[in-house]
Amino acid sequence: MVPTAVFAPRDWEDKTCDTDVNECLEIQPCQNNGTCTNTEGSYSCSCIEGWQGPNCENDQNECEFFPCQNNGSCVNTFGSYLCNCTDGWQDQNCDTDRNECEKLGLCLNNGTCHNNEGSYICLCSDGWKGQHCDRDVDECNFADICENNGTCQNTAGSYKCDCSEGWQGKHCKEDVNECENLELCENNGTCINTNGSYTCNCSSGWQDKHCQKDINECDMFLAMSKQWNLP
Ligand SMILES: [Ca+2]
Ligand SMILES: [Ca+2]
Ligand SMILES: [Ca+2]
Ligand SMILES: [Ca+2]
């Protein structure tokens, strides 16, 4: 008589072969944590996820079912699988948004981070642009940002207007009231402020921009005499 191998399934034992063998106890045939159920004349294995075959001995290729979402790439492994997620997604199947805004300092220069499904955006504060608000806006490229012939100077995150004489303010839009300087028009001249400038109305006997120049009435009289041919 050939001795029965210990790990070979014996479906029936005893002389008349009418007694069932409980393979689940004798040979524990289900591999990889499969659950064994004894049956009359045989047994069955119910496999845990990731395994297949009569004895749960074969790896299941989960990648055939495309488990990785959002363009993640699937790698089959023994008893399981891995997803390599694209940026912005996480978890086993890449189906959970990653909140990038949890990382502080992602948006630079006081930009605010707004999370969204699969990505995020930075809302930049004035003067900055770019995905992470790391690029200066060159405001001097905007036409006439400095008015009244002011000169624009770009700076990191901002800009400066150098105003031409007579104008002031961030954009050189405001008139300088030169008449606030009470000594501007000399010799009792009256100052009249104008947009971007001023004029001095001189009192009699004085002339020039600031009434600083004495009128030589004698010369005037001479000139008039010549014009009218007076003696
Ligand atoms: Ca697998
Ligand atoms: Ca996100
Ligand atoms: Ca700038
Ligand atoms: Ca003025």
XYZ file of C-alpha atoms and ligand atoms in Angstrom:
235
model
C 0.000 0.000 0.000
C 1.318 3.445 -0.948
C 1.318 5.734 2.096
C -0.838 8.800 1.634
C 1.151 12.027 1.403
C 0.413 14.265 4.329
C -0.144 17.441 2.250
C -1.911 15.817 -0.696
C -5.646 16.241 -0.523
C -7.358 13.045 0.386
C -10.953 13.402 -0.335
C -12.122 10.208 1.242
C -10.595 8.015 3.805
C -11.126 4.705 5.488
C -11.471 1.393 3.857
C -14.645 2.022 1.989
C -13.746 5.601 1.198
C -17.050 6.867 2.489
C -15.778 9.179 5.223
C -15.009 12.776 4.231
C -11.559 14.158 4.944
C -11.590 17.610 6.524
C -8.844 19.219 4.426
C -9.274 22.486 6.250
C -7.913 20.892 9.396
C -5.495 18.419 7.922
C -3.682 20.315 5.229
C -4.840 23.942 5.622
C -4.863 24.436 1.850
C -5.967 28.077 1.635
C -2.968 30.342 1.325
C -2.581 34.061 1.997
C -5.144 34.199 4.812
C -7.913 32.671 2.709
C -10.773 31.105 4.671
C -11.249 27.373 4.249
C -14.649 25.704 4.135
C -14.807 21.930 4.280
C -17.354 20.260 1.996
C -18.426 16.695 1.441
C -15.612 15.186 -0.574
C -13.733 18.443 -1.003
C -13.173 22.009 0.372
C -13.270 25.553 -0.893
C -11.210 28.647 -0.195
C -12.638 32.105 0.012
C -9.751 34.501 -0.656
C -9.137 37.893 0.846
C -8.840 40.860 -1.487
C -5.761 40.695 -3.661
C -5.605 36.903 -4.078
C -7.321 34.407 -6.321
C -7.103 30.770 -7.462
C -8.459 27.549 -5.849
C -6.064 27.907 -2.933
C -5.727 31.704 -3.069
C -2.226 31.164 -4.330
C -2.379 33.609 -7.257
C -1.952 37.348 -7.030
C -4.799 39.310 -8.494
C -3.668 41.979 -10.970
C -5.801 44.846 -9.699
C -4.350 47.174 -12.334
C -6.564 45.461 -14.901
C -9.489 47.213 -13.241
C -7.866 50.677 -13.387
C -8.243 51.491 -9.701
C -6.048 54.626 -9.789
C -8.119 57.771 -10.385
C -7.132 61.168 -11.736
C -4.370 59.898 -14.016
C -2.534 58.049 -11.254
C -0.397 55.148 -12.506
C -0.978 51.602 -11.220
C 1.746 49.187 -10.060
C 0.689 45.619 -9.364
C 2.235 44.018 -6.242
C 1.911 40.613 -4.599
C -1.440 40.608 -2.863
C -2.120 44.244 -3.566
C -1.313 47.213 -5.827
C 0.053 50.728 -5.598
C -1.102 53.973 -7.184
C 1.406 56.674 -7.969
C -0.776 59.767 -7.835
C -0.364 62.883 -9.938
C 0.151 66.224 -8.184
C -2.861 67.317 -6.207
C -4.252 63.865 -5.360
C -3.628 61.361 -2.599
C -4.785 58.148 -0.865
C -4.667 54.582 -2.182
C -6.714 55.282 -5.307
C -5.687 58.922 -5.808
C -9.299 60.008 -5.330
C -8.790 62.405 -2.426
C -7.793 66.002 -3.027
C -4.573 67.107 -1.421
C -5.005 70.430 0.399
C -1.888 72.195 -0.802
C -2.787 75.267 1.220
C -1.926 73.415 4.426
C 1.663 74.023 3.480
C 2.254 77.509 4.810
C 4.049 80.022 2.655
C 3.012 78.445 -0.656
C 1.711 81.782 -1.959
C 4.375 84.426 -1.506
C 4.176 88.161 -0.831
C 0.898 88.024 1.120
C -0.924 86.068 -1.573
C -3.857 83.944 -0.306
C -4.065 80.242 -1.052
C -7.376 78.728 -2.186
C -7.617 74.962 -2.257
C -9.675 73.233 -4.956
C -10.243 69.671 -6.192
C -6.935 68.420 -7.531
C -5.165 71.732 -7.343
C -5.038 75.203 -5.720
C -4.692 78.804 -6.733
C -2.848 81.750 -5.249
C -4.678 85.075 -5.266
C -1.863 87.588 -5.312
C -1.808 90.920 -3.540
C -1.381 94.067 -5.623
C 1.931 94.306 -7.404
C 2.604 90.536 -7.667
C 1.750 87.837 -10.179
C 2.682 84.261 -11.128
C 1.515 80.879 -9.859
C 3.000 81.567 -6.440
C 2.872 85.384 -6.534
C 6.629 85.420 -6.833
C 6.862 87.689 -9.868
C 6.779 91.463 -9.737
C 4.223 93.304 -11.860
C 5.989 95.994 -13.906
C 3.398 98.728 -13.460
C 5.442 101.081 -15.632
C 4.276 99.078 -18.648
C 0.760 100.374 -18.058
C 0.295 103.456 -20.206
C 0.388 106.790 -18.393
C 0.320 105.421 -14.886
C 2.233 108.540 -13.838
C 0.267 111.513 -15.131
C 1.379 114.997 -16.180
C 4.743 113.812 -17.525
C 5.752 112.062 -14.309
C 8.441 109.375 -14.645
C 7.618 105.816 -13.565
C 10.096 103.700 -11.598
C 9.300 100.019 -11.171
C 10.075 98.473 -7.750
C 9.668 94.949 -6.340
C 5.965 94.648 -5.542
C 5.182 98.256 -6.352
C 6.282 101.348 -8.332
C 7.054 105.011 -7.837
C 6.162 108.124 -9.802
C 8.671 110.945 -9.916
C 6.424 113.909 -10.666
C 7.354 116.826 -12.819
C 7.385 120.275 -11.200
C 4.000 121.518 -10.088
C 2.472 118.054 -9.557
C 2.357 115.654 -6.611
C 0.670 112.512 -5.275
C 1.155 108.838 -6.051
C 0.190 109.309 -9.689
C 1.173 113.000 -10.036
C -2.490 113.900 -10.423
C -2.643 116.531 -7.721
C -1.659 120.117 -8.270
C 0.948 121.596 -5.959
C -0.452 124.816 -4.494
C 2.673 126.911 -4.823
C 0.870 129.907 -3.309
C 1.046 128.277 0.105
C 4.552 129.659 0.057
C 3.622 133.222 1.020
C 6.962 134.600 -0.041
C 6.818 133.223 -3.573
C 5.597 136.437 -5.183
C 7.814 139.216 -3.984
C 7.110 142.907 -3.393
C 3.439 142.449 -2.546
C 2.683 140.507 -5.704
C -0.477 138.354 -5.599
C -0.038 134.627 -6.123
C -2.594 132.814 -8.261
C -2.474 129.043 -8.130
C -3.096 127.185 -11.410
C -3.217 123.520 -12.334
C 0.408 122.402 -12.486
C 1.767 125.912 -12.013
C 1.066 129.413 -10.613
C 1.347 133.041 -11.639
C 2.301 136.164 -9.769
C 0.291 139.330 -10.368
C 2.858 141.990 -9.546
C 2.077 145.257 -7.818
C 2.918 148.343 -9.768
C 6.583 148.998 -10.243
C 7.558 145.303 -10.277
C 7.817 142.617 -12.920
C 9.077 139.138 -13.867
C 7.909 135.738 -12.746
C 8.231 136.461 -9.053
C 7.871 140.268 -9.252
C 11.443 140.480 -8.132
C 12.521 142.866 -10.840
C 12.101 146.616 -10.550
C 10.553 148.317 -13.556
C 12.725 151.232 -14.655
C 9.963 153.696 -15.450
C 12.467 156.125 -16.992
C 13.460 153.576 -19.657
C 9.812 152.921 -20.316
C 9.130 156.582 -20.755
C 12.074 156.879 -23.168
C 10.842 153.969 -25.232
C 7.370 155.424 -25.381
C 8.761 158.803 -26.413
C 10.605 157.216 -29.310
C 7.523 155.327 -30.411
C 5.354 158.422 -30.420
C 8.167 160.696 -31.694
C 7.932 162.956 -28.689
C 10.666 165.482 -28.169
Ca -1.882 42.311 -6.986
Ca -6.155 70.696 -3.731
Ca 6.521 96.464 -9.631
Ca -0.267 124.925 -8.883
